[in-house]
Amino acid sequence: MRPKAISASQAKGYYYEKDSIFASKGDGENSFWHGKGSEILGLSGKIQEADFVNALAGCDKEGNQLVKDGPNGNHENNIDLTFDAPKTASIIALHLGDQRIIDAHLESVKAAQNFIQNEYSYVRQTIDGKTEAVKQDNLIFANFTHSTSRENDPQLHTHGIIMNNVGTENGHRALKNNMIYEDQKIIRSVYLSDFAKRVTELGYRLEHGKNGEWEIAGVSKEAVQSFSKRDEGLKQYWEEHKDELRLKYPNATDAKLMDIARIDSRPSKEIIDQDILKDKWEKEYSRNEIQKGLDAAKSLQVEKAHLSPDKLINISYEAIHERESTFTRQEVIDGAMRLSRGVYTYSDLDKAFAENRDIVHIGEKEIKNGQDKTPVIREVYSSKDMIETEKGIVRDFFEGKGKVEGFMSREASIKAIEALNKESDFSLNRGQLDAASLILSGKDRFSVIQGDAGSGKTLSMKAVFEVLQEGSPDAVIRGLGFTGKSAHELELASGIKSDTIHGFLGKGVEAGAGKELWIVDESSMVSSRQMAQLIDSAKETDARVVFLGDAKQLQSIQAGKMFKDLQEKGLVEKTVMDTAIRQKTEHLKEAVYHIKSYQEGRDSQGMAKAFSVLKDSDIGVFADKSRRDQTFERPEGVREIGLKDNLVNAVVKDFSSLDEWKSSAVLTATNSIRKDVNQGIHEAFKEKGLISEDGNIYNVRSVVSFADEHARLFAANYEVGQNVFVSEKIGGLKTGSEWTIAGRDTYFNKIEIENRDNVRVEIDLMRDGNKLSVYQEDRREFSVGDKVVFGKNDRKLGINNGSTGIIEKADEKGILSVKIDGSGKTAEFNTGNYSYVDYGYALTLHKAQGMSYDKVLYLTDTRNEEMNKSESFYVAVSRAREDVVIYTDNAERLEKQVSQAQEKTSTLDHTLDRDSKGFDFGKDVSASKGSPEAGKEIHSKGIELEM
């Protein structure tokens, strides 16, 4: 269901075409009006052509103009929002002739349109020079129901045309329709939930698909395929014409190109007599065979205990909390609807949301879409638990002030570091010295060090370690990294024994014999709940914690951005390390400086200046022409290339021409592009003889990415044979244990897993789906000389997730021997036992954060706008020591996209206020519930803590 703008001239003829089953005369007998706006204008029942034409033009039944024409002198476009029934429902309704399903479909269309009317009937209103989006509650819907696809397969669908005409107290106005485009998925979800419930009430059983899609059980795949010729034709057309379309429409996303392909490939609609059509269907797949399947499915139907609406709301918002601290009502209800198809509708879950006492209304946010600058206001919510978690972190920082003894005085720490500088030629700069001194002399239990990319954080930590080794040998110093790679790098560079945060907390924390000091690296990636766990553990063991990282880099994948919030909201006295020592060339220093100035709000033109530096053909990324690598000569630092495939080809060609490729890397925004680049480089290196020509094929495992955290809860998103790891304790299952998926039940949303001892366990995904890490099998050809990256920690092998290395041995028995970059150690393993390895020429930005390279080739496609943010651009550019080249399809658009910050939510954006008394740590959430009114009633009940 993708909304389409429809002009009056386009609509008149198309919707009045004949339909084989519903409109044999072609006079609109398959049509009906709906909506309060229709009632106001006296539009009801079958749609008369004259009334339809007038409504399309923004007029009443008599032809009087109600809505002013747009700037171009024409009435602005109306919207066709088409509701397609699941294929199995279409087959049963039209081929088997179950009129009840047709009636249910039409009622569900009305339910979805009522939802649109209640949630999206906005108009623009200007008062005292300020334009706002104001919600009304009336819309005009003209509906036309059709029975076939363009291949004349059964396809029950209704075109619901939303007229660009909304009645208000001040006359009729144009509909502000951008949020309908923005929220098309939830609109379809409302339709699917309502329709699913009606279908189950008719006695049919559902089969649940991925992410809330459903079909009626009992209709065979062969029957569905027989009546899906349009889908097959579109797939074939796409494969044959996708490159041509990408060249013709270089700025369009693949989803948009697929829409164009759908239009370009569709055959002319042929209206067949109903009897001939049904005879055709019978020959393709008989009704009796389909009915037999339905009867068999009904006989297998089992009752299942349904979760309550309130429980589903809790499951849905907890899934969102895996990624975000706050949520909207629409997001939570959509997740709950997808998890309960056939049981509950939007109204059931909306009521449960409003009455849920674990949900708190905390504020509002503005939603802008496209070129429309008039925002829509959305209510913002969170859970009591998340509010208390983030509020509690702030409270702990304040209450921890001056609560521990420093290892030495500030004066003594500076003297010790300066002595170290003289003895070991450390040469710490001012920022590094301040950071080390803070750690050695500070008395706050919790501290923050803002270390900009390439500012020498680990060298400063090495100074701390060596001073304490000399002056406080009983001190217990622990390094903690967000990833195995960051923990390894911290230990390697500083000497501080380090572990991953996850592994450290999972083992349980016991106090050492001396003073405890914990250094947490890459703290911008630490989630709110993980930070709270660290803080609680530190309080239990009387430890002091220093959170070290860069708030300008990528934020946590999980919920929260506490490291950034603590700094930006002035909640902590931070120490700053901002001297760039990684970048060795002036143009890179200048580019990174401008990006940082922009992110910190010091220069609104900073991003433009950075791009100017990178695109300058004279300076560019090769400022020092005397050391320019002639095999890698580029006319500009930002290369515009039209197509995704061409972008990949260009990067592959340039990287494979590098003399110093081992100290270089390709960075990408997405995993799919990373895989394409890696495969291309491997093949290019074989052709050039840079790696062994005789490679061997190995079975490898790669992480399965889910569309969102709700997707983890659907059994249809898992495949038998995939491997799973228990990342958090589930019943008696050991954390870190490895299992294989042996079966799945899409009806109950459960999977069955099996270990090597043939022990089988059932996992309820709606309860424990977020506690599993999922890997899928793949195949790779590895050759001696290939660069690889590891995807999972293995202590016994000395392998860290994210580490890279060069293959020294690759035999036909599955043995790989890899010399690991940095450490120089060699890991040898059988891929039958450890298979979490892939090509390491190209990495995603998340994988590359914290790494350094001489040369960086950064490939990003502006059609994937969400991946291009200021944080990702900063990470990409700041990884380079000497040169960076950016490969993109549109440099101007990329500059605009990376001028936007990563959207990461925080409860503190709404619950933390500062006034003359100090900090208000948020609302009293003990008596609130999920409604705006409840939140506003308790807004004044703050918990204040004097500074």
Tab-separated table of C-alpha atoms in Angstrom, residues 304-643:
chain	number	residue	atom	x	y	z
A	304	LYS	CA	-4.305	-20.684	22.153
A	305	ALA	CA	-4.301	-18.485	25.194
A	306	HIS	CA	-4.095	-14.910	23.979
A	307	LEU	CA	-2.055	-12.316	25.782
A	308	SER	CA	-4.057	-9.408	27.135
A	309	PRO	CA	-3.959	-6.073	25.285
A	310	ASP	CA	-2.105	-4.557	28.240
A	311	LYS	CA	0.580	-7.277	28.100
A	312	LEU	CA	1.002	-6.769	24.361
A	313	ILE	CA	1.454	-3.039	24.893
A	314	ASN	CA	4.203	-3.816	27.429
A	315	ILE	CA	5.923	-6.238	25.044
A	316	SER	CA	5.751	-3.668	22.245
A	317	TYR	CA	7.235	-0.758	24.169
A	318	GLU	CA	9.929	-2.988	25.667
A	319	ALA	CA	10.901	-3.987	22.121
A	320	ILE	CA	11.209	-0.293	21.251
A	321	HIS	CA	13.296	0.207	24.399
A	322	GLU	CA	15.891	-2.090	22.888
A	323	ARG	CA	16.697	0.839	20.566
A	324	GLU	CA	15.072	4.002	21.917
A	325	SER	CA	14.288	5.569	25.302
A	326	THR	CA	11.051	7.211	24.189
A	327	PHE	CA	8.215	6.314	21.866
A	328	THR	CA	4.974	7.569	20.385
A	329	ARG	CA	1.556	6.037	20.840
A	330	GLN	CA	1.479	5.062	17.161
A	331	GLU	CA	4.784	3.166	17.385
A	332	VAL	CA	3.737	1.097	20.390
A	333	ILE	CA	0.236	0.287	19.126
A	334	ASP	CA	1.586	-0.654	15.694
A	335	GLY	CA	3.961	-3.166	17.295
A	336	ALA	CA	1.172	-4.605	19.437
A	337	MET	CA	-1.132	-4.874	16.407
A	338	ARG	CA	1.479	-6.764	14.410
A	339	LEU	CA	1.944	-9.189	17.294
A	340	SER	CA	-1.795	-9.864	17.683
A	341	ARG	CA	-3.237	-10.207	14.178
A	342	GLY	CA	-6.644	-11.825	14.276
A	343	VAL	CA	-7.148	-11.086	17.965
A	344	TYR	CA	-7.163	-7.337	18.607
A	345	THR	CA	-7.798	-4.215	16.572
A	346	TYR	CA	-6.427	-0.714	16.855
A	347	SER	CA	-9.231	0.459	19.158
A	348	ASP	CA	-8.614	-2.466	21.577
A	349	LEU	CA	-4.933	-1.615	21.863
A	350	ASP	CA	-5.433	2.149	21.891
A	351	LYS	CA	-7.613	1.737	24.969
A	352	ALA	CA	-4.998	-0.497	26.604
A	353	PHE	CA	-2.281	2.060	25.862
A	354	ALA	CA	-4.279	4.885	27.477
A	355	GLU	CA	-4.904	2.800	30.605
A	356	ASN	CA	-1.389	1.361	30.932
A	357	ARG	CA	0.071	2.555	34.234
A	358	ASP	CA	3.653	1.762	33.236
A	359	ILE	CA	3.587	4.337	30.437
A	360	VAL	CA	4.131	8.022	31.131
A	361	HIS	CA	3.430	10.988	28.886
A	362	ILE	CA	6.571	13.144	29.067
A	363	GLY	CA	6.224	15.757	26.333
A	364	GLU	CA	5.802	16.510	22.669
A	365	LYS	CA	7.910	16.562	19.541
A	366	GLU	CA	7.589	18.196	16.139
A	367	ILE	CA	7.411	15.993	13.052
A	368	LYS	CA	8.434	17.579	9.753
A	369	ASN	CA	8.248	15.842	6.419
A	370	GLY	CA	9.913	16.637	3.120
A	371	GLN	CA	9.636	20.220	1.958
A	372	ASP	CA	6.678	20.948	4.240
A	373	LYS	CA	8.030	23.074	7.088
A	374	THR	CA	4.781	23.143	9.088
A	375	PRO	CA	5.294	20.537	11.816
A	376	VAL	CA	2.787	18.091	13.217
A	377	ILE	CA	2.894	17.713	16.989
A	378	ARG	CA	3.225	14.194	18.342
A	379	GLU	CA	2.944	13.211	22.003
A	380	VAL	CA	6.046	11.554	23.453
A	381	TYR	CA	5.973	8.780	26.047
A	382	SER	CA	8.317	6.502	27.932
A	383	SER	CA	8.083	3.820	30.588
A	384	LYS	CA	8.498	4.431	34.293
A	385	ASP	CA	11.484	2.091	34.279
A	386	MET	CA	13.340	3.958	31.522
A	387	ILE	CA	12.580	7.349	33.057
A	388	GLU	CA	13.901	6.193	36.416
A	389	THR	CA	16.949	4.561	34.776
A	390	GLU	CA	18.055	7.734	32.990
A	391	LYS	CA	17.051	10.030	35.828
A	392	GLY	CA	18.866	7.720	38.239
A	393	ILE	CA	22.111	7.949	36.261
A	394	VAL	CA	22.063	11.741	36.579
A	395	ARG	CA	21.266	11.486	40.274
A	396	ASP	CA	24.137	9.030	40.797
A	397	PHE	CA	26.584	11.395	39.081
A	398	PHE	CA	25.529	14.200	41.442
A	399	GLU	CA	25.473	12.067	44.571
A	400	GLY	CA	28.874	10.618	43.686
A	401	LYS	CA	30.598	14.004	43.743
A	402	GLY	CA	33.535	14.016	46.173
A	403	LYS	CA	32.674	10.546	47.489
A	404	VAL	CA	35.966	8.748	46.738
A	405	GLU	CA	39.611	9.385	47.509
A	406	GLY	CA	41.945	10.206	44.659
A	407	PHE	CA	45.077	8.144	44.204
A	408	MET	CA	47.113	11.310	44.717
A	409	SER	CA	46.755	15.093	44.719
A	410	ARG	CA	46.453	16.956	41.426
A	411	GLU	CA	49.900	18.472	41.931
A	412	ALA	CA	51.427	15.065	42.578
A	413	SER	CA	49.676	13.561	39.555
A	414	ILE	CA	51.033	16.271	37.251
A	415	LYS	CA	54.539	15.801	38.596
A	416	ALA	CA	54.313	12.029	38.132
A	417	ILE	CA	53.105	12.412	34.550
A	418	GLU	CA	55.741	15.010	33.716
A	419	ALA	CA	58.401	12.684	35.124
A	420	LEU	CA	57.009	9.928	32.967
A	421	ASN	CA	57.178	12.235	29.953
A	422	LYS	CA	60.867	12.838	30.567
A	423	GLU	CA	61.713	9.207	31.256
A	424	SER	CA	59.632	7.557	28.545
A	425	ASP	CA	59.284	10.377	26.023
A	426	PHE	CA	55.481	10.255	26.313
A	427	SER	CA	55.028	13.899	25.228
A	428	LEU	CA	51.425	14.205	26.418
A	429	ASN	CA	49.637	17.335	25.241
A	430	ARG	CA	47.485	19.538	27.454
A	431	GLY	CA	44.266	17.555	26.942
A	432	GLN	CA	45.969	14.205	27.535
A	433	LEU	CA	47.666	15.570	30.654
A	434	ASP	CA	44.364	16.920	32.042
A	435	ALA	CA	42.599	13.613	31.393
A	436	ALA	CA	45.310	11.558	33.081
A	437	SER	CA	45.472	13.956	36.006
A	438	LEU	CA	41.695	13.813	36.476
A	439	ILE	CA	41.777	10.025	36.692
A	440	LEU	CA	44.690	10.008	39.140
A	441	SER	CA	43.490	12.776	41.440
A	442	GLY	CA	39.729	13.030	40.976
A	443	LYS	CA	37.387	12.460	43.917
A	444	ASP	CA	34.109	12.022	42.052
A	445	ARG	CA	32.858	8.443	41.844
A	446	PHE	CA	31.787	8.973	38.225
A	447	SER	CA	33.636	11.122	35.691
A	448	VAL	CA	33.412	11.895	31.983
A	449	ILE	CA	36.297	12.477	29.592
A	450	GLN	CA	35.316	13.786	26.178
A	451	GLY	CA	38.062	12.529	23.915
A	452	ASP	CA	37.672	13.666	20.318
A	453	ALA	CA	38.474	11.223	17.544
A	454	GLY	CA	42.237	10.789	17.177
A	455	SER	CA	43.098	12.791	20.304
A	456	GLY	CA	45.268	10.062	21.838
A	457	LYS	CA	42.942	8.695	24.516
A	458	THR	CA	44.743	5.373	24.890
A	459	LEU	CA	48.150	7.042	25.283
A	460	SER	CA	46.708	9.057	28.158
A	461	MET	CA	45.403	5.819	29.703
A	462	LYS	CA	48.861	4.289	29.356
A	463	ALA	CA	50.270	7.167	31.383
A	464	VAL	CA	47.659	6.542	34.085
A	465	PHE	CA	48.509	2.847	34.195
A	466	GLU	CA	52.256	3.383	34.456
A	467	VAL	CA	51.937	6.062	37.157
A	468	LEU	CA	49.676	3.813	39.240
A	469	GLN	CA	51.931	0.809	38.710
A	470	GLU	CA	54.702	2.858	40.265
A	471	GLY	CA	52.842	4.836	42.934
A	472	SER	CA	49.800	2.661	43.816
A	473	PRO	CA	50.652	-0.945	43.007
A	474	ASP	CA	47.649	-2.220	45.001
A	475	ALA	CA	45.191	-0.325	42.799
A	476	VAL	CA	42.858	-2.523	40.746
A	477	ILE	CA	42.502	-1.015	37.267
A	478	ARG	CA	39.983	-2.509	34.879
A	479	GLY	CA	39.511	-1.510	31.272
A	480	LEU	CA	36.067	-2.006	29.764
A	481	GLY	CA	35.243	-1.766	26.064
A	482	PHE	CA	31.907	-1.752	24.301
A	483	THR	CA	33.266	-4.297	21.797
A	484	GLY	CA	35.924	-6.974	21.992
A	485	LYS	CA	37.994	-4.928	19.565
A	486	SER	CA	37.870	-1.760	21.704
A	487	ALA	CA	38.714	-3.735	24.857
A	488	HIS	CA	41.630	-5.389	23.069
A	489	GLU	CA	42.915	-2.086	21.696
A	490	LEU	CA	42.681	-0.458	25.133
A	491	GLU	CA	44.651	-3.285	26.734
A	492	LEU	CA	47.210	-3.428	23.927
A	493	ALA	CA	47.877	0.325	23.897
A	494	SER	CA	47.648	1.113	27.625
A	495	GLY	CA	48.613	-2.104	29.420
A	496	ILE	CA	45.333	-2.044	31.394
A	497	LYS	CA	43.791	-5.517	31.547
A	498	SER	CA	40.480	-5.129	29.722
A	499	ASP	CA	37.227	-6.936	29.048
A	500	THR	CA	33.977	-6.196	27.223
A	501	ILE	CA	31.311	-4.462	29.297
A	502	HIS	CA	28.884	-7.268	28.527
A	503	GLY	CA	31.333	-9.963	29.578
A	504	PHE	CA	32.375	-8.067	32.710
A	505	LEU	CA	28.802	-7.555	33.945
A	506	GLY	CA	27.795	-11.088	32.955
A	507	LYS	CA	30.462	-12.648	35.178
A	508	GLY	CA	29.401	-10.702	38.232
A	509	VAL	CA	31.611	-8.064	39.813
A	510	GLU	CA	33.718	-8.724	42.881
A	511	ALA	CA	35.777	-6.032	44.567
A	512	GLY	CA	39.539	-6.384	44.329
A	513	ALA	CA	42.036	-6.017	47.176
A	514	GLY	CA	42.847	-2.363	46.468
A	515	LYS	CA	41.088	0.754	45.189
A	516	GLU	CA	38.962	-0.028	42.138
A	517	LEU	CA	39.264	2.091	38.982
A	518	TRP	CA	37.229	1.275	35.882
A	519	ILE	CA	37.996	2.906	32.520
A	520	VAL	CA	35.030	2.551	30.142
A	521	ASP	CA	36.123	3.130	26.529
A	522	GLU	CA	33.833	4.057	23.604
A	523	SER	CA	31.246	5.311	26.110
A	524	SER	CA	29.104	6.956	23.428
A	525	MET	CA	28.079	3.417	22.432
A	526	VAL	CA	26.963	2.462	25.961
A	527	SER	CA	23.196	2.244	26.398
A	528	SER	CA	21.321	3.797	29.315
A	529	ARG	CA	20.540	0.452	30.915
A	530	GLN	CA	24.115	-0.766	30.505
A	531	MET	CA	25.465	2.454	32.033
A	532	ALA	CA	23.040	2.074	34.935
A	533	GLN	CA	24.266	-1.501	35.484
A	534	LEU	CA	27.874	-0.306	35.552
A	535	ILE	CA	26.996	2.433	38.032
A	536	ASP	CA	25.126	0.050	40.324
A	537	SER	CA	28.021	-2.418	40.242
A	538	ALA	CA	30.498	0.368	40.974
A	539	LYS	CA	28.504	1.480	44.007
A	540	GLU	CA	28.388	-2.097	45.307
A	541	THR	CA	32.169	-2.545	44.974
A	542	ASP	CA	33.128	1.015	45.954
A	543	ALA	CA	34.738	1.492	42.536
A	544	ARG	CA	35.430	4.685	40.687
A	545	VAL	CA	34.334	4.837	37.028
A	546	VAL	CA	35.676	7.029	34.235
A	547	PHE	CA	33.543	7.121	31.097
A	548	LEU	CA	35.809	7.818	28.139
A	549	GLY	CA	34.588	8.434	24.608
A	550	ASP	CA	33.492	10.869	21.930
A	551	ALA	CA	29.931	12.205	22.057
A	552	LYS	CA	30.223	13.358	18.426
A	553	GLN	CA	30.610	9.805	17.124
A	554	LEU	CA	27.897	7.206	16.547
A	555	GLN	CA	25.558	6.729	19.478
A	556	SER	CA	24.492	3.495	21.095
A	557	ILE	CA	22.531	1.055	18.943
A	558	GLN	CA	20.507	0.349	22.066
A	559	ALA	CA	18.311	2.837	23.929
A	560	GLY	CA	19.806	6.025	25.295
A	561	LYS	CA	22.533	8.581	24.698
A	562	MET	CA	23.588	9.249	28.256
A	563	PHE	CA	27.245	9.972	27.513
A	564	LYS	CA	26.132	12.740	25.155
A	565	ASP	CA	23.312	13.958	27.421
A	566	LEU	CA	25.555	14.280	30.451
A	567	GLN	CA	27.768	16.659	28.494
A	568	GLU	CA	25.283	18.605	26.397
A	569	LYS	CA	22.866	19.209	29.270
A	570	GLY	CA	25.636	20.426	31.562
A	571	LEU	CA	25.128	17.580	34.032
A	572	VAL	CA	28.809	16.816	34.522
A	573	GLU	CA	32.116	18.650	34.689
A	574	LYS	CA	33.903	17.018	31.808
A	575	THR	CA	37.554	16.982	30.834
A	576	VAL	CA	38.135	17.533	27.116
A	577	MET	CA	40.810	16.064	24.865
A	578	ASP	CA	40.398	17.902	21.566
A	579	THR	CA	43.843	18.062	20.007
A	580	ALA	CA	43.845	15.929	16.848
A	581	ILE	CA	47.012	13.851	16.687
A	582	ARG	CA	45.751	11.121	14.330
A	583	GLN	CA	45.491	13.306	11.226
A	584	LYS	CA	48.929	13.879	9.676
A	585	THR	CA	47.983	16.177	6.792
A	586	GLU	CA	46.773	19.762	7.048
A	587	HIS	CA	43.697	19.307	4.861
A	588	LEU	CA	42.441	16.402	7.007
A	589	LYS	CA	43.095	18.334	10.218
A	590	GLU	CA	41.156	21.237	8.752
A	591	ALA	CA	38.245	19.068	7.550
A	592	VAL	CA	37.898	17.289	10.903
A	593	TYR	CA	38.117	20.618	12.741
A	594	HIS	CA	35.266	22.078	10.665
A	595	ILE	CA	33.055	19.009	11.200
A	596	LYS	CA	33.636	19.208	14.959
A	597	SER	CA	32.903	22.943	14.972
A	598	TYR	CA	29.621	22.278	13.229
A	599	GLN	CA	28.614	19.461	15.575
A	600	GLU	CA	29.457	21.480	18.662
A	601	GLY	CA	27.410	24.454	17.446
A	602	ARG	CA	30.416	26.766	17.132
A	603	ASP	CA	30.141	27.256	13.369
A	604	SER	CA	26.892	26.850	11.439
A	605	GLN	CA	28.934	26.746	8.209
A	606	GLY	CA	31.352	24.130	9.488
A	607	MET	CA	30.006	21.263	7.414
A	608	ALA	CA	30.025	23.368	4.248
A	609	LYS	CA	33.634	24.344	4.969
A	610	ALA	CA	34.603	20.698	5.495
A	611	PHE	CA	33.108	19.756	2.144
A	612	SER	CA	34.850	22.665	0.498
A	613	VAL	CA	38.181	21.405	1.817
A	614	LEU	CA	37.484	17.832	0.725
A	615	LYS	CA	36.275	18.824	-2.759
A	616	ASP	CA	39.038	21.315	-3.517
A	617	SER	CA	40.788	19.982	-6.633
A	618	ASP	CA	44.085	21.683	-5.799
A	619	ILE	CA	44.263	20.762	-2.132
A	620	GLY	CA	41.722	17.963	-1.996
A	621	VAL	CA	42.678	14.917	-0.011
A	622	PHE	CA	46.199	14.876	-1.397
A	623	ALA	CA	47.569	18.149	-0.080
A	624	ASP	CA	51.165	16.940	-0.121
A	625	LYS	CA	51.647	16.295	-3.836
A	626	SER	CA	55.207	15.075	-3.313
A	627	ARG	CA	53.916	11.969	-1.532
A	628	ARG	CA	50.769	11.475	-3.645
A	629	ASP	CA	50.318	7.827	-4.610
A	630	GLN	CA	50.271	7.949	-8.415
A	631	THR	CA	48.273	4.725	-8.659
A	632	PHE	CA	45.539	6.401	-6.624
A	633	GLU	CA	45.447	9.854	-8.147
A	634	ARG	CA	41.980	11.394	-7.955
A	635	PRO	CA	40.974	14.821	-9.256
A	636	GLU	CA	38.734	15.485	-6.258
A	637	GLY	CA	38.216	14.328	-2.698
A	638	VAL	CA	34.484	13.847	-3.220
A	639	ARG	CA	33.623	11.722	-6.254
A	640	GLU	CA	30.089	11.782	-7.653
A	641	ILE	CA	29.122	8.533	-9.356
A	642	GLY	CA	25.604	7.820	-10.530
A	643	LEU	CA	24.686	4.235	-9.708
